[in-house]
Short mmCIF file of C-alpha atoms in Angstrom, two decimals:
data_model
loop_
_atom_site.label_atom_id
_atom_site.label_comp_id
_atom_site.label_asym_id
_atom_site.label_seq_id
_atom_site.Cartn_x
_atom_site.Cartn_y
_atom_site.Cartn_z
CA MET A 24 -47.75 94.46 -160.65
CA PRO A 25 -46.89 92.98 -164.36
CA PRO A 26 -49.59 91.67 -166.60
CA LEU A 27 -49.75 87.73 -166.18
CA PHE A 28 -49.04 87.24 -169.69
CA LYS A 29 -45.72 89.47 -169.46
CA GLN A 30 -44.53 86.21 -167.64
CA PRO A 31 -42.85 84.26 -170.26
CA ASN A 32 -42.44 81.25 -168.01
CA PHE A 33 -45.97 81.48 -167.19
CA VAL A 34 -46.73 81.60 -171.17
CA HIS A 35 -44.92 78.73 -171.96
CA PHE A 36 -46.18 76.75 -169.47
CA TRP A 37 -50.00 77.38 -170.22
CA ILE A 38 -49.46 76.32 -173.95
CA GLY A 39 -47.94 73.40 -173.10
CA GLN A 40 -50.89 72.72 -170.66
CA ILE A 41 -53.40 73.32 -173.42
CA ALA A 42 -51.50 70.56 -175.63
CA SER A 43 -51.57 67.92 -173.33
CA SER A 44 -55.56 68.74 -172.20
CA PHE A 45 -56.78 68.44 -175.77
CA ALA A 46 -54.82 65.00 -176.07
CA PHE A 47 -56.32 64.07 -172.76
CA GLN A 48 -59.97 65.34 -173.78
CA MET A 49 -60.20 63.75 -177.48
CA LEU A 50 -58.32 60.69 -175.80
CA SER A 51 -61.74 60.25 -172.90
CA VAL A 52 -64.55 60.75 -175.99
CA GLY A 53 -62.65 57.84 -177.85
CA ILE A 54 -62.52 55.41 -174.76
CA GLY A 55 -65.64 56.24 -173.49
CA TRP A 56 -67.68 55.42 -177.00
CA GLN A 57 -65.44 52.76 -177.91
CA MET A 58 -65.75 50.60 -174.28
CA TYR A 59 -69.20 51.18 -174.71
CA ASP A 60 -69.46 50.55 -178.38
CA LEU A 61 -67.45 46.55 -176.98
CA THR A 62 -69.32 46.15 -173.97
CA ASN A 63 -72.92 48.19 -174.18
CA SER A 64 -72.09 47.93 -170.16
CA PRO A 65 -72.27 51.26 -167.59
CA MET A 66 -70.22 49.09 -165.32
CA ALA A 67 -67.41 48.51 -167.72
CA LEU A 68 -67.38 52.88 -168.44
CA GLY A 69 -67.25 52.84 -164.76
CA LEU A 70 -64.18 49.99 -164.43
CA VAL A 71 -62.20 52.51 -166.98
CA GLY A 72 -62.42 55.05 -164.43
CA LEU A 73 -61.78 53.08 -161.59
CA CYS A 74 -58.57 51.63 -163.69
CA GLN A 75 -57.19 55.24 -163.86
CA PHE A 76 -57.69 56.01 -160.18
CA LEU A 77 -56.22 53.22 -158.11
CA PRO A 78 -52.71 54.04 -159.39
CA GLN A 79 -53.09 57.42 -158.32
CA LEU A 80 -54.49 56.14 -154.86
CA LEU A 81 -51.61 53.39 -154.43
CA LEU A 82 -48.87 55.94 -155.42
CA THR A 83 -49.75 59.11 -153.65
CA LEU A 84 -46.85 58.99 -151.08
CA ILE A 85 -44.10 57.66 -153.92
CA VAL A 86 -45.17 60.54 -156.15
CA GLY A 87 -45.05 63.37 -153.69
CA HIS A 88 -41.54 62.69 -152.44
CA VAL A 89 -40.60 62.55 -155.96
CA ALA A 90 -41.98 65.70 -157.04
CA ASP A 91 -40.21 67.13 -153.88
CA ARG A 92 -37.11 65.68 -154.82
CA TYR A 93 -36.66 65.07 -158.12
CA ASN A 94 -36.84 68.20 -161.34
CA ARG A 95 -40.30 68.77 -161.74
CA ARG A 96 -39.97 69.92 -165.48
CA LEU A 97 -38.28 66.79 -166.55
CA ILE A 98 -41.28 64.62 -164.08
CA CYS A 99 -43.64 66.10 -166.64
CA VAL A 100 -41.56 65.17 -169.78
CA CYS A 101 -41.26 61.68 -168.88
CA THR A 102 -44.54 61.44 -167.90
CA ARG A 103 -46.37 62.95 -171.27
CA PHE A 104 -44.19 60.70 -173.12
CA THR A 105 -45.36 57.53 -171.35
CA MET A 106 -48.85 58.95 -171.67
CA ALA A 107 -48.50 59.06 -175.66
CA MET A 108 -46.58 55.92 -175.97
CA THR A 109 -49.36 54.72 -174.00
CA VAL A 110 -52.09 55.66 -176.66
CA GLY A 111 -50.05 54.86 -179.22
CA ILE A 112 -51.04 50.97 -177.83
CA LEU A 113 -54.60 51.68 -178.38
CA ALA A 114 -54.03 53.40 -181.95
CA TYR A 115 -52.06 49.72 -182.60
CA GLY A 116 -55.14 47.70 -181.07
CA ASN A 117 -57.06 49.43 -183.65
CA MET A 118 -55.36 49.79 -186.68
CA THR A 119 -54.38 45.45 -185.92
CA GLU A 120 -58.16 44.86 -184.92
CA SER A 121 -56.66 43.22 -181.61
CA ILE A 122 -57.99 46.38 -179.31
CA SER A 123 -60.66 44.73 -176.80
CA ALA A 124 -61.53 46.08 -173.37
CA ASN A 125 -59.00 44.26 -171.94
CA MET A 126 -56.48 46.08 -173.80
CA ILE A 127 -58.65 49.49 -172.81
CA TYR A 128 -58.43 48.59 -169.29
CA LEU A 129 -54.33 48.00 -169.16
CA CYS A 130 -54.08 51.51 -170.97
CA ALA A 131 -56.28 53.13 -168.74
CA ALA A 132 -54.19 51.75 -165.36
CA LEU A 133 -50.80 53.12 -167.44
CA LEU A 134 -52.43 56.21 -167.89
CA GLY A 135 -53.58 56.57 -164.29
CA THR A 136 -49.86 55.60 -163.04
CA ALA A 137 -48.21 58.51 -165.31
CA ARG A 138 -50.90 61.08 -164.23
CA ALA A 139 -49.97 60.06 -160.82
CA PHE A 140 -46.58 61.02 -161.07
CA GLU A 141 -47.19 64.10 -163.45
CA MET A 142 -50.29 66.18 -161.36
CA PRO A 143 -48.10 66.78 -158.15
CA ALA A 144 -44.96 67.86 -160.21
CA ASN A 145 -47.09 70.05 -162.44
CA GLN A 146 -49.22 71.77 -160.06
CA ALA A 147 -46.08 72.34 -157.67
CA ILE A 148 -44.02 74.17 -160.99
CA LEU A 149 -46.91 76.91 -160.94
CA PRO A 150 -46.04 79.01 -157.84
CA ASN A 151 -42.12 78.93 -159.05
CA LEU A 152 -43.06 80.82 -162.51
CA ILE A 153 -44.87 83.98 -161.26
CA PRO A 154 -45.42 86.22 -158.39
CA ASN A 155 -47.21 85.42 -155.30
CA GLU A 156 -49.81 88.42 -156.04
CA LEU A 157 -50.19 86.77 -159.20
CA LEU A 158 -50.80 83.18 -158.17
CA SER A 159 -54.90 83.96 -158.06
CA ARG A 160 -54.96 85.08 -161.79
CA ALA A 161 -52.67 82.27 -162.71
CA VAL A 162 -54.69 79.84 -161.61
CA SER A 163 -57.75 81.49 -163.44
CA ALA A 164 -55.47 81.39 -166.70
CA ILE A 165 -54.81 77.79 -166.24
CA ALA A 166 -58.14 76.56 -165.89
CA SER A 167 -59.42 78.82 -168.88
CA ALA A 168 -56.76 76.63 -171.03
CA ARG A 169 -57.88 73.68 -169.72
CA GLU A 170 -61.61 74.95 -170.84
CA ILE A 171 -60.45 75.47 -174.11
CA SER A 172 -59.31 72.11 -174.84
CA VAL A 173 -62.24 70.43 -172.98
CA ILE A 174 -64.38 72.42 -175.07
CA ALA A 175 -62.46 71.78 -178.39
CA GLY A 176 -61.11 68.31 -177.47
CA PRO A 177 -64.38 66.35 -176.99
CA ALA A 178 -66.31 68.08 -179.93
CA LEU A 179 -63.58 67.61 -182.31
CA GLY A 180 -62.48 63.73 -180.61
CA GLY A 181 -66.27 63.34 -181.91
CA LEU A 182 -66.02 64.16 -185.35
CA ILE A 183 -62.32 62.35 -185.82
CA TYR A 184 -64.03 59.57 -184.15
CA LEU A 185 -66.47 59.26 -187.27
CA ILE A 186 -63.40 58.80 -189.23
CA GLY A 187 -62.47 56.33 -187.11
CA PRO A 188 -60.69 55.29 -183.26
CA THR A 189 -57.55 54.83 -185.00
CA THR A 190 -57.16 58.41 -186.47
CA LEU A 191 -58.62 59.80 -183.01
CA TYR A 192 -55.89 57.91 -181.24
CA LEU A 193 -52.88 58.97 -183.24
CA SER A 194 -54.11 62.71 -183.08
CA SER A 195 -54.24 62.27 -179.00
CA MET A 196 -51.34 60.88 -179.12
CA SER A 197 -49.19 64.04 -181.26
CA CYS A 198 -50.52 66.42 -178.87
CA PHE A 199 -48.95 64.68 -175.74
CA LEU A 200 -45.91 64.57 -177.80
CA VAL A 201 -45.96 68.52 -178.40
CA SER A 202 -46.57 69.39 -175.21
CA CYS A 203 -43.94 67.00 -173.70
CA VAL A 204 -41.52 69.06 -176.03
CA ILE A 205 -42.31 72.80 -175.00
CA MET A 206 -42.30 71.25 -171.44
CA PHE A 207 -38.70 70.12 -171.91
CA PHE A 208 -37.58 73.63 -173.32
CA LEU A 209 -39.66 75.44 -170.18
CA HIS A 210 -37.06 77.26 -167.97
CA TYR A 211 -37.13 75.97 -164.48
CA ASN A 212 -34.54 76.14 -162.00
CA PHE A 213 -35.56 73.18 -159.63
CA THR A 214 -33.22 73.11 -156.19
CA VAL A 215 -33.82 70.39 -153.37
CA LYS A 216 -34.20 72.43 -150.39
CA SER A 217 -33.95 69.01 -148.00
CA LYS A 218 -31.85 66.63 -148.37
CA SER A 219 -32.74 64.56 -145.07
CA PRO A 220 -32.84 60.65 -145.43
CA ILE A 221 -36.61 59.29 -146.58
CA SER A 222 -38.60 58.36 -143.93
CA MET A 223 -42.46 57.95 -142.93
CA ASP A 224 -42.44 61.43 -141.41
CA HIS A 225 -41.29 62.56 -144.73
CA LEU A 226 -43.72 60.35 -146.86
CA PHE A 227 -46.46 61.03 -144.73
CA GLY A 228 -45.88 64.90 -144.52
CA GLY A 229 -48.78 66.05 -147.27
CA LEU A 230 -51.41 64.13 -145.88
CA ARG A 231 -50.42 65.50 -142.38
CA PHE A 232 -50.09 68.99 -143.43
CA ILE A 233 -53.48 68.71 -145.20
CA ARG A 234 -55.27 67.38 -141.57
CA GLY A 235 -53.74 70.18 -139.65
CA ASN A 236 -54.57 73.03 -141.92
CA LYS A 237 -58.62 72.34 -141.54
CA VAL A 238 -59.46 75.31 -143.98
CA ILE A 239 -57.64 72.81 -146.96
CA LEU A 240 -58.82 69.90 -145.68
CA GLY A 241 -62.89 71.09 -145.94
CA SER A 242 -62.09 72.98 -149.06
CA VAL A 243 -60.50 69.54 -151.00
CA SER A 244 -62.82 66.91 -149.11
CA LEU A 245 -65.73 69.05 -150.13
CA ASP A 246 -65.06 69.05 -153.80
CA MET A 247 -63.91 65.17 -153.48
CA PHE A 248 -67.38 64.50 -151.79
CA ALA A 249 -69.62 66.91 -154.02
CA VAL A 250 -67.80 65.42 -157.25
CA LEU A 251 -68.31 61.70 -156.01
CA LEU A 252 -71.60 62.03 -156.04
CA GLY A 253 -72.56 64.16 -158.37
CA GLY A 254 -70.33 63.33 -161.03
CA ALA A 255 -72.02 61.81 -164.02
CA THR A 256 -69.65 62.41 -166.81
CA ALA A 257 -69.05 58.46 -167.15
CA LEU A 258 -72.74 58.14 -168.23
CA LEU A 259 -72.51 60.42 -170.73
CA PRO A 260 -72.19 58.07 -173.87
CA ILE A 261 -75.78 56.25 -172.29
CA VAL A 262 -77.13 59.28 -172.11
CA ALA A 263 -76.06 60.47 -175.26
CA LYS A 264 -77.09 57.30 -177.13
CA ASP A 265 -79.91 55.53 -175.17
CA ILE A 266 -81.47 58.75 -173.66
CA LEU A 267 -80.72 61.75 -175.98
CA HIS A 268 -80.81 59.49 -179.28
CA THR A 269 -78.12 61.01 -180.62
CA GLU A 270 -74.54 60.03 -182.07
CA ALA A 271 -70.75 60.53 -181.39
CA TRP A 272 -71.21 64.09 -182.17
CA GLY A 273 -73.72 64.77 -179.24
CA LEU A 274 -71.47 63.16 -176.88
CA GLY A 275 -69.07 65.70 -178.01
CA LEU A 276 -71.28 68.34 -177.18
CA LEU A 277 -72.42 67.46 -174.06
CA ARG A 278 -68.81 66.79 -172.69
CA CYS A 279 -67.58 70.27 -173.95
CA SER A 280 -70.69 71.46 -172.56
CA PRO A 281 -69.64 71.97 -168.88
CA ALA A 282 -66.26 73.37 -170.49
CA VAL A 283 -68.24 75.75 -171.92
CA GLY A 284 -69.55 77.15 -168.86
CA ALA A 285 -65.99 76.28 -167.01
CA LEU A 286 -64.32 78.38 -169.43
CA LEU A 287 -66.41 81.49 -169.06
CA MET A 288 -66.23 81.70 -165.21
CA SER A 289 -62.72 81.17 -165.66
CA ILE A 290 -62.13 84.44 -167.68
CA TYR A 291 -64.61 85.94 -165.27
CA LEU A 292 -62.45 84.99 -162.47
CA ALA A 293 -58.70 85.92 -164.15
CA ARG A 294 -60.14 89.43 -164.24
CA ARG A 295 -62.09 89.99 -161.32
CA PRO A 296 -60.40 87.63 -158.95
CA LEU A 297 -62.25 86.80 -155.81
CA THR A 298 -61.58 89.29 -152.87
CA HIS A 299 -64.16 88.30 -150.08
CA SER A 300 -66.89 85.83 -148.73
CA VAL A 301 -64.74 82.99 -150.54
CA GLY A 302 -66.00 80.30 -147.93
CA LYS A 303 -69.52 81.19 -148.36
CA ILE A 304 -69.15 81.57 -152.33
CA MET A 305 -67.70 78.15 -152.51
CA PHE A 306 -70.24 76.37 -150.57
CA ALA A 307 -72.90 78.17 -152.83
CA ALA A 308 -71.25 77.16 -156.00
CA VAL A 309 -71.21 73.14 -154.76
CA ALA A 310 -74.78 73.36 -154.54
CA VAL A 311 -75.34 75.01 -157.57
CA PHE A 312 -73.54 72.05 -158.99
CA GLY A 313 -75.84 69.70 -157.04
CA VAL A 314 -78.82 71.41 -158.66
CA ALA A 315 -77.49 71.40 -161.87
CA THR A 316 -76.85 67.71 -162.19
CA ILE A 317 -80.23 66.84 -160.77
CA LEU A 318 -81.70 69.06 -163.50
CA PHE A 319 -79.47 67.18 -166.08
CA GLY A 320 -80.57 63.40 -164.78
CA LEU A 321 -84.21 64.85 -165.46
CA SER A 322 -83.25 66.17 -169.00
CA GLU A 323 -84.55 64.36 -172.07
CA ASN A 324 -83.67 67.00 -174.11
CA LEU A 325 -80.23 67.94 -175.83
CA LEU A 326 -79.94 71.63 -175.67
CA LEU A 327 -81.79 71.10 -172.01
CA SER A 328 -79.01 68.84 -171.02
CA MET A 329 -76.33 71.34 -172.78
CA ILE A 330 -77.61 74.38 -170.47
CA ALA A 331 -77.54 72.32 -167.03
CA LEU A 332 -73.78 70.81 -167.90
CA VAL A 333 -72.84 74.92 -168.86
CA LEU A 334 -74.24 75.66 -165.51
CA LEU A 335 -72.85 72.83 -163.84
CA GLY A 336 -69.40 73.23 -165.19
CA SER A 337 -69.56 77.18 -164.57
CA SER A 338 -70.06 76.39 -160.76
CA ASP A 339 -67.58 73.65 -160.30
CA MET A 340 -64.80 76.35 -161.70
CA ILE A 341 -65.42 78.55 -159.15
CA SER A 342 -64.43 75.53 -156.35
CA VAL A 343 -61.75 74.71 -158.49
CA VAL A 344 -60.37 77.81 -158.36
CA ILE A 345 -60.68 78.69 -154.51
CA ARG A 346 -59.19 75.28 -153.39
CA SER A 347 -56.31 75.48 -155.64
CA THR A 348 -55.26 79.12 -154.82
CA LEU A 349 -55.65 77.90 -150.98
CA VAL A 350 -53.34 75.05 -151.34
CA GLN A 351 -50.59 76.59 -153.33
CA LEU A 352 -50.56 79.87 -151.08
CA GLU A 353 -50.62 78.06 -147.42
CA THR A 354 -48.38 75.16 -148.56
CA PRO A 355 -44.37 75.63 -147.96
CA ASP A 356 -42.60 75.11 -151.68
CA ASP A 357 -40.74 72.09 -150.26
CA MET A 358 -44.29 70.42 -149.20
CA ARG A 359 -45.84 71.32 -152.44
CA GLY A 360 -45.22 67.83 -154.27
CA ARG A 361 -46.40 66.01 -151.35
CA VAL A 362 -49.34 68.26 -150.60
CA SER A 363 -50.17 68.26 -154.35
CA ALA A 364 -50.27 64.50 -154.68
CA ALA A 365 -52.73 64.12 -151.35
CA ASN A 366 -54.73 66.68 -153.12
CA SER A 367 -54.47 65.09 -156.41
CA VAL A 368 -56.03 61.65 -154.50
CA PHE A 369 -59.36 64.23 -153.73
CA ILE A 370 -59.14 65.07 -157.06
CA GLY A 371 -59.06 61.60 -158.84
CA SER A 372 -61.48 60.67 -155.78
CA SER A 373 -64.01 63.20 -157.00
CA ASN A 374 -63.28 62.22 -160.92
CA GLN A 375 -62.03 58.83 -161.58
CA LEU A 376 -63.36 57.09 -158.58
CA GLY A 377 -66.96 58.65 -159.38
CA GLU A 378 -66.79 57.65 -162.55
CA PHE A 379 -66.74 54.31 -160.91
CA GLU A 380 -69.42 54.89 -158.54
CA SER A 381 -71.79 56.24 -161.53
CA GLY A 382 -71.39 53.23 -163.43
CA VAL A 383 -72.56 50.68 -160.42
CA THR A 384 -75.30 52.77 -159.11
CA ALA A 385 -76.49 53.38 -163.19
CA ALA A 386 -75.95 49.55 -163.12
CA TRP A 387 -77.78 49.10 -160.09
CA PHE A 388 -80.83 51.59 -160.22
CA GLY A 389 -81.12 53.12 -163.44
CA VAL A 390 -79.13 55.88 -165.24
CA VAL A 391 -81.43 58.80 -164.50
CA PRO A 392 -81.84 57.40 -160.61
CA ALA A 393 -78.50 57.07 -160.35
CA ILE A 394 -78.08 61.06 -162.01
CA ILE A 395 -80.54 62.34 -159.96
CA VAL A 396 -79.74 60.52 -156.25
CA GLY A 397 -76.18 62.19 -156.89
CA GLY A 398 -77.14 65.76 -156.88
CA VAL A 399 -79.28 65.27 -153.69
CA GLY A 400 -76.30 64.08 -151.91
CA THR A 401 -73.72 66.43 -153.15
CA ILE A 402 -76.68 69.28 -152.12
CA ALA A 403 -76.49 67.42 -148.55
CA VAL A 404 -72.42 67.26 -148.48
CA VAL A 405 -72.80 71.04 -149.00
CA GLY A 406 -75.32 71.27 -145.71
CA LEU A 407 -72.68 69.03 -143.27
CA TRP A 408 -69.68 70.68 -144.72
CA MET A 409 -70.62 73.82 -143.74
CA TYR A 410 -71.59 72.16 -140.59
CA LEU A 411 -68.25 70.15 -139.73
CA PHE A 412 -65.81 72.83 -140.85
CA PRO A 413 -67.03 76.58 -139.72
CA ASN A 414 -63.73 78.35 -140.49
CA LEU A 415 -64.12 77.59 -143.98
CA LEU A 416 -67.35 78.64 -144.17
CA LYS A 417 -65.77 82.28 -142.39
CA ARG A 418 -63.38 82.26 -144.82
CA ASP A 419 -63.21 85.49 -145.78
CA SER A 420 -59.89 86.12 -148.41
CA LEU A 421 -57.63 83.95 -150.36
CA GLU A 422 -54.63 85.32 -148.77
CA GLN A 423 -52.72 83.90 -146.47
CA GLN A 424 -54.26 84.10 -142.88
CA THR A 425 -52.28 84.08 -139.89
CA PRO A 426 -53.48 82.01 -136.76
#
């Protein structure tokens, strides 16, 4: 089996992922901190997540069809250029002192629309760049690249924000443009395997496939509901400012802490891929995610909060690698765009919609109770899903299994 990083197309793709993820992670610090500065409202932070998620939800059927019918590389190029221009609007708003909460909401919606088209195309490319036997390692390596940027991006973003939000947004825009150029020169030949007329049956193919595969349905829905309830990243600006009494640099440290745990775990999984009892391991990892969320909610110390977030990130990475590998290995190539689009809705629900849920519950009950209740809810979901999806619990290997 050839080493993963001797695959030139994969290395090219991997570098592009780092640049794009780095841009987005720096941007998340700027948007979160500036929105809270402008509004001092937990609800406003939640609405930013909702603005990013709604386009993803509404465009699910369309973006999956586009990813299966058109060149996935060019889709990624166009969407990343769109994200660069959107961040440029935020930079312009700060330079002209016309930035407002409504402008941030609008740009969040534009970013959500671009990411809706990018995510299924980006995910569907990977299996065409490497042999199947390297896919699990490749998913871990891609995750490592993402987590490297998640570690460096927020920390650096917090420091750059001290210079000014304009500088931060221009830095993020530059990284998106670099990623756009890298993807433009990726060697990737895309052929349409099916030219059948567009129909509702074709558009709903991805959702139907997931519904019919109980292992995939169980894994993606487990991740969605667990992170939807237990995710507290939208509240980090409030935790940093009002509970831990730190500045933007502290927010950067908190944001990068989950990535430290995820990076360490992804490096481990790239070197030692999971081979047995993957179902049980996935459930255990999500349960640990819930426990770490509760610990984070109870903490009033920056170091302890960072430790809890490191544990949270490492356990989440295990779930991500298992889910992503299962989806890619068991989906035919001519359906990967539609299945990845449907999977993106699950991911978006657990992230952007989870941010909205966290903002709403924090506004209703307070920040600390919202985080703790979310962690308890995650553990409850694990128990329920073990009962509802016994095939996932019993799943031993990541490799395709015939019924």
